[in-house]
mmCIF file of C-alpha atoms in Angstrom:
data_model
loop_
_atom_site.group_PDB
_atom_site.id
_atom_site.type_symbol
_atom_site.label_atom_id
_atom_site.label_comp_id
_atom_site.label_asym_id
_atom_site.label_seq_id
_atom_site.Cartn_x
_atom_site.Cartn_y
_atom_site.Cartn_z
ATOM 1 C CA MET A 1 -0.031 -0.014 -0.029
ATOM 2 C CA LYS A 2 1.296 3.420 -0.923
ATOM 3 C CA LYS A 3 2.076 5.946 1.776
ATOM 4 C CA ARG A 4 0.106 9.162 1.818
ATOM 5 C CA LEU A 5 1.366 12.702 1.531
ATOM 6 C CA VAL A 6 -0.365 16.003 2.199
ATOM 7 C CA VAL A 7 0.966 18.808 -0.008
ATOM 8 C CA GLN A 8 0.326 22.459 0.905
ATOM 9 C CA GLY A 9 1.629 25.130 -1.385
ATOM 10 C CA ARG A 10 3.115 25.199 -4.840
ATOM 11 C CA LEU A 11 4.953 22.351 -6.450
ATOM 12 C CA SER A 12 5.476 22.053 -10.219
ATOM 13 C CA ASP A 13 3.483 19.614 -12.211
ATOM 14 C CA ALA A 14 6.646 17.515 -12.719
ATOM 15 C CA GLN A 15 7.355 17.456 -8.980
ATOM 16 C CA LEU A 16 3.778 16.423 -8.173
ATOM 17 C CA ALA A 17 3.963 13.698 -10.877
ATOM 18 C CA SER A 18 7.170 12.317 -9.337
ATOM 19 C CA LEU A 19 5.469 12.093 -5.980
ATOM 20 C CA ASN A 20 2.304 10.579 -7.434
ATOM 21 C CA ASP A 21 4.476 7.796 -8.923
ATOM 22 C CA VAL A 22 5.371 6.638 -5.446
ATOM 23 C CA PHE A 23 2.778 7.952 -3.020
ATOM 24 C CA GLU A 24 -0.896 8.782 -2.643
ATOM 25 C CA VAL A 25 -0.886 12.635 -2.744
ATOM 26 C CA ASP A 26 -3.557 14.967 -1.351
ATOM 27 C CA ILE A 27 -3.126 18.618 -2.351
ATOM 28 C CA LEU A 28 -4.460 21.408 -0.146
ATOM 29 C CA PRO A 29 -5.028 24.937 -1.438
ATOM 30 C CA LYS A 30 -2.421 27.422 -0.115
ATOM 31 C CA THR A 31 -5.209 29.374 1.569
ATOM 32 C CA ASN A 32 -6.574 26.316 3.338
ATOM 33 C CA ALA A 33 -5.198 26.108 6.855
ATOM 34 C CA LEU A 34 -3.396 22.803 7.445
ATOM 35 C CA ASP A 35 -5.336 22.088 10.637
ATOM 36 C CA ALA A 36 -8.743 23.128 9.229
ATOM 37 C CA PRO A 37 -11.536 20.704 10.234
ATOM 38 C CA GLU A 38 -12.078 19.627 6.642
ATOM 39 C CA ASN A 39 -8.455 18.369 6.529
ATOM 40 C CA ARG A 40 -8.618 16.143 9.579
ATOM 41 C CA ALA A 41 -9.317 12.960 7.674
ATOM 42 C CA LEU A 42 -6.402 13.623 5.339
ATOM 43 C CA LEU A 43 -4.060 14.351 8.220
ATOM 44 C CA ALA A 44 -5.117 11.223 10.067
ATOM 45 C CA ASP A 45 -3.824 9.077 7.237
ATOM 46 C CA ALA A 46 -0.776 11.233 6.274
ATOM 47 C CA HIS A 47 2.679 9.775 6.513
ATOM 48 C CA GLY A 48 4.327 12.947 5.262
ATOM 49 C CA ILE A 49 3.570 16.660 4.931
ATOM 50 C CA ILE A 50 5.350 18.948 2.499
ATOM 51 C CA GLY A 51 4.902 22.689 1.989
ATOM 52 C CA SER A 52 5.984 26.198 2.873
ATOM 53 C CA GLY A 53 4.865 28.283 5.801
ATOM 54 C CA LEU A 54 3.609 25.193 7.568
ATOM 55 C CA ALA A 55 1.897 25.948 10.888
ATOM 56 C CA ILE A 56 2.676 22.893 12.991
ATOM 57 C CA THR A 57 1.360 22.617 16.559
ATOM 58 C CA PRO A 58 1.296 19.773 19.066
ATOM 59 C CA GLN A 59 -2.485 19.597 18.528
ATOM 60 C CA LEU A 60 -1.978 19.081 14.806
ATOM 61 C CA LEU A 61 0.554 16.352 15.513
ATOM 62 C CA ASP A 62 -1.983 14.651 17.802
ATOM 63 C CA ALA A 63 -4.239 14.424 14.717
ATOM 64 C CA THR A 64 -1.510 12.818 12.564
ATOM 65 C CA PRO A 65 -0.725 9.500 14.283
ATOM 66 C CA ASN A 66 0.978 8.056 11.187
ATOM 67 C CA LEU A 67 3.211 11.058 10.480
ATOM 68 C CA LYS A 68 6.818 10.184 9.816
ATOM 69 C CA VAL A 69 8.234 13.329 8.124
ATOM 70 C CA ILE A 70 7.655 17.015 7.545
ATOM 71 C CA ALA A 71 9.488 18.627 4.602
ATOM 72 C CA THR A 72 9.424 22.452 4.787
ATOM 73 C CA VAL A 73 10.192 24.399 1.583
ATOM 74 C CA SER A 74 12.393 26.862 3.527
ATOM 75 C CA VAL A 75 15.580 27.073 5.484
ATOM 76 C CA GLY A 76 13.980 28.495 8.584
ATOM 77 C CA TYR A 77 11.709 26.401 10.760
ATOM 78 C CA ASP A 78 11.022 28.733 13.687
ATOM 79 C CA ASN A 79 7.276 28.045 13.251
ATOM 80 C CA ILE A 80 7.753 24.277 13.787
ATOM 81 C CA PRO A 81 8.278 22.720 17.308
ATOM 82 C CA VAL A 82 11.385 20.664 16.546
ATOM 83 C CA ASP A 83 11.631 19.215 20.067
ATOM 84 C CA GLU A 84 8.051 18.012 19.867
ATOM 85 C CA LEU A 85 8.713 16.362 16.491
ATOM 86 C CA THR A 86 11.880 14.696 17.805
ATOM 87 C CA LYS A 87 10.040 13.388 20.854
ATOM 88 C CA ARG A 88 7.507 11.751 18.545
ATOM 89 C CA GLY A 89 10.169 10.437 16.174
ATOM 90 C CA ILE A 90 9.108 12.657 13.305
ATOM 91 C CA MET A 91 11.797 13.872 10.880
ATOM 92 C CA LEU A 92 11.977 17.515 9.911
ATOM 93 C CA CYS A 93 13.645 18.372 6.662
ATOM 94 C CA ASN A 94 14.480 21.851 5.311
ATOM 95 C CA THR A 95 16.119 23.365 2.253
ATOM 96 C CA PRO A 96 19.532 24.946 3.048
ATOM 97 C CA ASP A 97 22.246 25.595 0.483
ATOM 98 C CA VAL A 98 19.958 26.039 -2.542
ATOM 99 C CA LEU A 99 18.882 29.535 -1.571
ATOM 100 C CA THR A 100 22.113 30.819 -0.084
ATOM 101 C CA GLU A 101 23.413 32.835 -3.043
ATOM 102 C CA THR A 102 19.985 34.188 -3.999
ATOM 103 C CA THR A 103 19.254 35.441 -0.460
ATOM 104 C CA ALA A 104 22.754 36.995 -0.299
ATOM 105 C CA ASP A 105 21.943 38.799 -3.566
ATOM 106 C CA THR A 106 18.877 40.235 -1.919
ATOM 107 C CA GLY A 107 20.884 41.319 1.120
ATOM 108 C CA PHE A 108 23.464 43.084 -0.974
ATOM 109 C CA ALA A 109 20.822 44.654 -3.131
ATOM 110 C CA LEU A 110 19.390 46.204 0.056
ATOM 111 C CA ILE A 111 22.863 47.433 1.010
ATOM 112 C CA MET A 112 23.247 49.142 -2.361
ATOM 113 C CA ALA A 113 19.677 50.462 -2.517
ATOM 114 C CA THR A 114 19.779 52.075 0.933
ATOM 115 C CA ALA A 115 23.277 53.488 0.534
ATOM 116 C CA ARG A 116 22.596 55.038 -2.843
ATOM 117 C CA ARG A 117 18.954 55.922 -2.106
ATOM 118 C CA VAL A 118 17.889 53.965 -5.218
ATOM 119 C CA VAL A 119 14.215 53.559 -4.477
ATOM 120 C CA GLU A 120 13.731 57.033 -3.054
ATOM 121 C CA LEU A 121 15.413 58.705 -6.051
ATOM 122 C CA ALA A 122 13.712 56.493 -8.613
ATOM 123 C CA GLU A 123 10.386 57.634 -7.196
ATOM 124 C CA TRP A 124 11.646 61.227 -7.270
ATOM 125 C CA VAL A 125 12.341 60.898 -10.999
ATOM 126 C CA LYS A 126 8.928 59.317 -11.617
ATOM 127 C CA ALA A 127 7.315 62.225 -9.820
ATOM 128 C CA ASP A 128 8.933 64.639 -12.395
ATOM 129 C CA LYS A 129 11.046 66.323 -9.706
ATOM 130 C CA TRP A 130 14.276 65.997 -11.647
ATOM 131 C CA GLN A 131 14.494 69.527 -12.933
ATOM 132 C CA ALA A 132 18.226 70.228 -12.371
ATOM 133 C CA SER A 133 21.496 68.543 -11.404
ATOM 134 C CA VAL A 134 21.287 66.560 -8.168
ATOM 135 C CA GLY A 135 22.763 68.381 -5.225
ATOM 136 C CA PRO A 136 24.158 67.331 -1.822
ATOM 137 C CA ALA A 137 20.685 67.004 -0.323
ATOM 138 C CA LEU A 138 20.162 63.953 -2.499
ATOM 139 C CA PHE A 139 23.628 62.410 -2.328
ATOM 140 C CA GLY A 140 24.002 58.900 -1.043
ATOM 141 C CA SER A 141 26.806 57.023 0.679
ATOM 142 C CA ASP A 142 29.638 54.939 -0.710
ATOM 143 C CA VAL A 143 29.608 51.150 -0.200
ATOM 144 C CA HIS A 144 33.074 50.324 -1.481
ATOM 145 C CA GLY A 145 35.756 50.481 1.177
ATOM 146 C CA LYS A 146 33.342 50.706 4.076
ATOM 147 C CA THR A 147 33.047 48.333 7.047
ATOM 148 C CA LEU A 148 30.442 45.579 6.818
ATOM 149 C CA GLY A 149 29.327 44.009 10.129
ATOM 150 C CA MET A 150 27.661 40.605 9.835
ATOM 151 C CA VAL A 151 25.489 39.607 12.769
ATOM 152 C CA GLY A 152 25.552 35.896 12.076
ATOM 153 C CA PHE A 153 28.056 34.213 9.865
ATOM 154 C CA GLY A 154 26.438 31.095 8.564
ATOM 155 C CA ARG A 155 26.032 30.235 4.850
ATOM 156 C CA ILE A 156 24.069 33.337 3.957
ATOM 157 C CA GLY A 157 26.146 35.659 6.113
ATOM 158 C CA GLN A 158 29.351 34.363 4.555
ATOM 159 C CA ALA A 159 27.926 34.826 1.086
ATOM 160 C CA VAL A 160 26.962 38.472 1.799
ATOM 161 C CA ALA A 161 30.460 39.046 3.261
ATOM 162 C CA ARG A 162 32.115 37.639 0.172
ATOM 163 C CA ARG A 163 30.226 40.030 -1.997
ATOM 164 C CA GLY A 164 31.334 42.907 0.185
ATOM 165 C CA ALA A 165 34.966 41.877 0.678
ATOM 166 C CA LEU A 166 35.774 40.555 -2.786
ATOM 167 C CA GLY A 167 33.505 42.749 -4.876
ATOM 168 C CA PHE A 168 33.548 46.039 -3.033
ATOM 169 C CA GLY A 169 36.711 45.965 -1.005
ATOM 170 C CA MET A 170 34.799 46.170 2.259
ATOM 171 C CA ARG A 171 36.313 45.424 5.621
ATOM 172 C CA VAL A 172 34.304 42.570 7.197
ATOM 173 C CA LEU A 173 33.487 42.059 10.880
ATOM 174 C CA TYR A 174 31.319 39.182 12.197
ATOM 175 C CA SER A 175 29.700 38.229 15.484
ATOM 176 C CA ASN A 176 27.265 35.662 16.898
ATOM 177 C CA ALA A 177 29.297 32.797 15.424
ATOM 178 C CA ALA A 178 32.163 30.546 16.399
ATOM 179 C CA PRO A 179 35.599 31.630 15.066
ATOM 180 C CA LYS A 180 35.987 31.001 11.334
ATOM 181 C CA PRO A 181 39.767 30.949 10.683
ATOM 182 C CA ALA A 182 39.500 29.919 7.026
ATOM 183 C CA LEU A 183 37.085 32.754 6.260
ATOM 184 C CA GLU A 184 39.183 35.192 8.280
ATOM 185 C CA LYS A 185 42.014 34.308 5.957
ATOM 186 C CA GLU A 186 39.930 34.345 2.754
ATOM 187 C CA LEU A 187 38.090 37.627 3.447
ATOM 188 C CA SER A 188 40.424 39.255 6.050
ATOM 189 C CA ALA A 189 37.352 39.109 8.287
ATOM 190 C CA GLN A 190 37.650 39.860 11.980
ATOM 191 C CA ARG A 191 35.511 38.492 14.823
ATOM 192 C CA ARG A 192 33.952 40.943 17.261
ATOM 193 C CA GLU A 193 31.604 40.900 20.195
ATOM 194 C CA LEU A 194 28.233 42.251 19.063
ATOM 195 C CA ASN A 195 28.535 45.603 20.777
ATOM 196 C CA ALA A 196 31.978 46.299 19.281
ATOM 197 C CA LEU A 197 30.704 45.286 15.845
ATOM 198 C CA LEU A 198 27.780 47.610 16.072
ATOM 199 C CA ALA A 199 30.046 50.525 16.971
ATOM 200 C CA GLU A 200 32.591 49.894 14.195
ATOM 201 C CA ALA A 201 30.407 48.915 11.235
ATOM 202 C CA ASP A 202 29.074 51.291 8.594
ATOM 203 C CA PHE A 203 26.586 48.604 7.450
ATOM 204 C CA VAL A 204 25.102 46.108 9.917
ATOM 205 C CA CYS A 205 23.522 43.080 8.265
ATOM 206 C CA VAL A 206 21.589 40.502 10.286
ATOM 207 C CA THR A 207 21.442 36.880 9.158
ATOM 208 C CA VAL A 208 21.012 34.925 12.414
ATOM 209 C CA PRO A 209 18.220 32.277 12.720
ATOM 210 C CA LEU A 210 15.295 33.147 15.003
ATOM 211 C CA ASN A 211 15.254 31.308 18.286
ATOM 212 C CA ALA A 212 14.811 32.063 22.001
ATOM 213 C CA GLN A 213 18.281 33.559 22.141
ATOM 214 C CA THR A 214 17.989 35.810 19.061
ATOM 215 C CA GLU A 215 14.429 37.140 19.488
ATOM 216 C CA HIS A 216 14.771 40.936 19.805
ATOM 217 C CA LEU A 217 18.515 40.559 19.671
ATOM 218 C CA ILE A 218 18.707 44.034 18.173
ATOM 219 C CA GLY A 219 16.794 46.708 20.136
ATOM 220 C CA ALA A 220 17.111 50.265 21.382
ATOM 221 C CA GLN A 221 20.451 49.697 23.159
ATOM 222 C CA GLU A 222 21.975 48.112 20.074
ATOM 223 C CA PHE A 223 20.822 50.869 17.692
ATOM 224 C CA ALA A 224 22.275 53.411 20.083
ATOM 225 C CA LEU A 225 25.633 51.814 19.629
ATOM 226 C CA MET A 226 25.572 52.164 15.863
ATOM 227 C CA LYS A 227 26.993 55.161 14.027
ATOM 228 C CA PRO A 228 24.475 57.942 13.173
ATOM 229 C CA SER A 229 25.554 57.294 9.581
ATOM 230 C CA GLY A 230 24.980 53.530 9.995
ATOM 231 C CA ILE A 231 22.749 51.565 7.766
ATOM 232 C CA PHE A 232 20.881 48.515 9.088
ATOM 233 C CA ILE A 233 19.967 45.500 6.944
ATOM 234 C CA ASN A 234 17.741 42.583 8.037
ATOM 235 C CA ILE A 235 17.385 39.488 5.864
ATOM 236 C CA ALA A 236 16.981 37.078 8.827
ATOM 237 C CA ARG A 237 13.572 37.072 10.594
ATOM 238 C CA GLY A 238 11.551 40.072 11.598
ATOM 239 C CA LYS A 239 11.419 39.119 15.285
ATOM 240 C CA VAL A 240 15.193 39.237 15.606
ATOM 241 C CA VAL A 241 14.646 43.019 15.713
ATOM 242 C CA ASP A 242 12.546 45.083 18.112
ATOM 243 C CA GLU A 243 10.611 46.895 15.385
ATOM 244 C CA ARG A 244 9.391 49.704 17.613
ATOM 245 C CA ALA A 245 13.017 50.458 18.591
ATOM 246 C CA LEU A 246 14.009 50.357 14.876
ATOM 247 C CA ILE A 247 11.285 52.837 13.949
ATOM 248 C CA HIS A 248 12.343 55.151 16.807
ATOM 249 C CA ALA A 249 15.977 54.937 15.712
ATOM 250 C CA LEU A 250 15.066 55.809 12.076
ATOM 251 C CA GLU A 251 12.720 58.649 13.020
ATOM 252 C CA ASN A 252 15.178 60.255 15.419
ATOM 253 C CA GLY A 253 18.427 59.983 13.481
ATOM 254 C CA VAL A 254 19.926 57.357 15.707
ATOM 255 C CA ILE A 255 20.813 55.471 12.542
ATOM 256 C CA HIS A 256 20.785 56.722 8.965
ATOM 257 C CA ALA A 257 18.708 54.129 7.065
ATOM 258 C CA ALA A 258 17.445 50.556 6.907
ATOM 259 C CA GLY A 259 16.948 47.897 4.262
ATOM 260 C CA LEU A 260 14.417 45.317 5.347
ATOM 261 C CA ASP A 261 13.160 42.096 3.753
ATOM 262 C CA VAL A 262 11.457 40.757 6.949
ATOM 263 C CA PHE A 263 9.178 42.143 9.616
ATOM 264 C CA GLU A 264 7.656 41.214 12.936
ATOM 265 C CA GLN A 265 4.239 40.967 11.292
ATOM 266 C CA GLU A 266 3.943 39.843 7.675
ATOM 267 C CA PRO A 267 2.412 41.160 5.520
ATOM 268 C CA LEU A 268 3.079 44.556 7.032
ATOM 269 C CA PRO A 269 -0.035 46.213 8.491
ATOM 270 C CA ALA A 270 -1.153 49.388 6.809
ATOM 271 C CA SER A 271 -0.434 51.291 10.010
ATOM 272 C CA SER A 272 3.284 50.562 9.849
ATOM 273 C CA PRO A 273 5.348 53.704 9.109
ATOM 274 C CA LEU A 274 8.292 51.767 7.770
ATOM 275 C CA PRO A 275 7.380 51.556 4.057
ATOM 276 C CA LYS A 276 6.504 55.278 4.097
ATOM 277 C CA MET A 277 9.891 56.389 5.390
ATOM 278 C CA PRO A 278 12.207 57.836 2.758
ATOM 279 C CA ASN A 279 15.219 56.266 4.507
ATOM 280 C CA VAL A 280 13.783 52.732 4.416
ATOM 281 C CA VAL A 281 13.804 50.198 1.633
ATOM 282 C CA ALA A 282 11.096 47.674 2.490
ATOM 283 C CA LEU A 283 10.659 44.435 0.495
ATOM 284 C CA PRO A 284 7.923 41.797 0.863
ATOM 285 C CA HIS A 285 10.124 38.918 2.135
ATOM 286 C CA ILE A 286 11.625 38.077 -1.227
ATOM 287 C CA GLY A 287 15.019 36.812 -0.091
ATOM 288 C CA SER A 288 14.768 33.574 -2.090
ATOM 289 C CA ALA A 289 12.037 34.650 -4.472
ATOM 290 C CA THR A 290 13.404 33.893 -7.911
ATOM 291 C CA HIS A 291 11.962 31.296 -10.304
ATOM 292 C CA GLU A 292 15.174 29.255 -10.243
ATOM 293 C CA THR A 293 15.633 29.232 -6.543
ATOM 294 C CA ARG A 294 12.048 28.482 -5.543
ATOM 295 C CA GLU A 295 12.054 25.631 -8.030
ATOM 296 C CA ALA A 296 15.264 24.283 -6.473
ATOM 297 C CA MET A 297 13.894 24.642 -2.931
ATOM 298 C CA ALA A 298 10.765 22.726 -3.857
ATOM 299 C CA GLN A 299 12.827 20.017 -5.497
ATOM 300 C CA ARG A 300 14.966 19.643 -2.369
ATOM 301 C CA ALA A 301 11.865 19.266 -0.268
ATOM 302 C CA VAL A 302 10.448 16.680 -2.695
ATOM 303 C CA ASP A 303 13.732 14.719 -2.605
ATOM 304 C CA ASN A 304 13.840 14.976 1.191
ATOM 305 C CA ILE A 305 10.373 13.521 1.712
ATOM 306 C CA ARG A 306 10.764 10.778 -0.877
ATOM 307 C CA LEU A 307 13.989 9.569 0.673
ATOM 308 C CA ALA A 308 12.624 9.738 4.236
ATOM 309 C CA LEU A 309 9.497 7.727 3.438
ATOM 310 C CA GLN A 310 11.564 5.157 1.525
ATOM 311 C CA GLY A 311 13.707 4.570 4.597
ATOM 312 C CA GLU A 312 16.755 6.492 3.421
ATOM 313 C CA ARG A 313 18.410 9.506 5.018
ATOM 314 C CA PRO A 314 17.049 12.800 3.692
ATOM 315 C CA ILE A 315 19.509 15.254 2.150
ATOM 316 C CA SER A 316 18.705 17.982 4.651
ATOM 317 C CA LEU A 317 17.612 16.626 8.016
ATOM 318 C CA VAL A 318 17.224 19.013 10.979
ATOM 319 C CA ASN A 319 16.724 16.542 13.829
ATOM 320 C CA GLU A 320 19.358 13.858 13.080
ATOM 321 C CA GLU A 321 18.373 11.743 16.054
ATOM 322 C CA THR A 322 15.114 10.753 14.313
ATOM 323 C CA TYR A 323 16.869 8.876 11.564
ATOM 324 C CA GLN A 324 17.474 5.276 12.533
#
């Protein structure tokens, strides 16, 4: 008898066909909550769940007694109770590596856009305000030769740092990571405690995962340590930053500007002042949002769940202790 999968979100026709060859597949609309009452019968029989933005709770797990594996189409899994899965012997798979370079591209695009005021000045041109040569009031800041401070130095943080060091001659500092001697040699990077990094860096870019230790890692005290000319970039998770403190820092000249791809509440509420600020570039969480990368992420998730349900080790397994 074929094992059953519940799919929530977008997979290509070819990816769905490859799963249908091996499993019984039930597809939920993206707008249909995973734990909606009408899905209970499907969940009761499911051996695997695959999708993005999966809202997994202990109550949902109680309703899935046959569940063996969850494959999330993302790197982050802060919305999934890993300890609870592990206790129940359920594997959790994610999709690292395949989105590293694309997300780093987004991070560096935010660095460039905020420093050179790209969005603000593009809108200024569209509004027919370009009537004479641009003067100092509209000048931006250089990126090349400046100091880039990486808060977090995992795959994505390292990829952003390579762009800065090798492409723009930036001095690289990093914190919230174990020492990285090879990267220190490759990029002339220097490790700093967080407070020292904030004080030295011209650009502070956050790439740490969200967990109990990093929630609101950056708040009013941290922004106060930054240079008034400092530019803050967040491509990690919105809750890593105290958003009220960030707004205050931007409104009061504590820092110069911010480039943000993530927010505490997504989508941003209409009441948020952030997208209306001229010194903010706000994106709708598009770090990995290219056709090529989203296809590769979905394929990694498909490969993960197929391997797991066939008794093999998935390519990207978060809780190793569940693989016997």
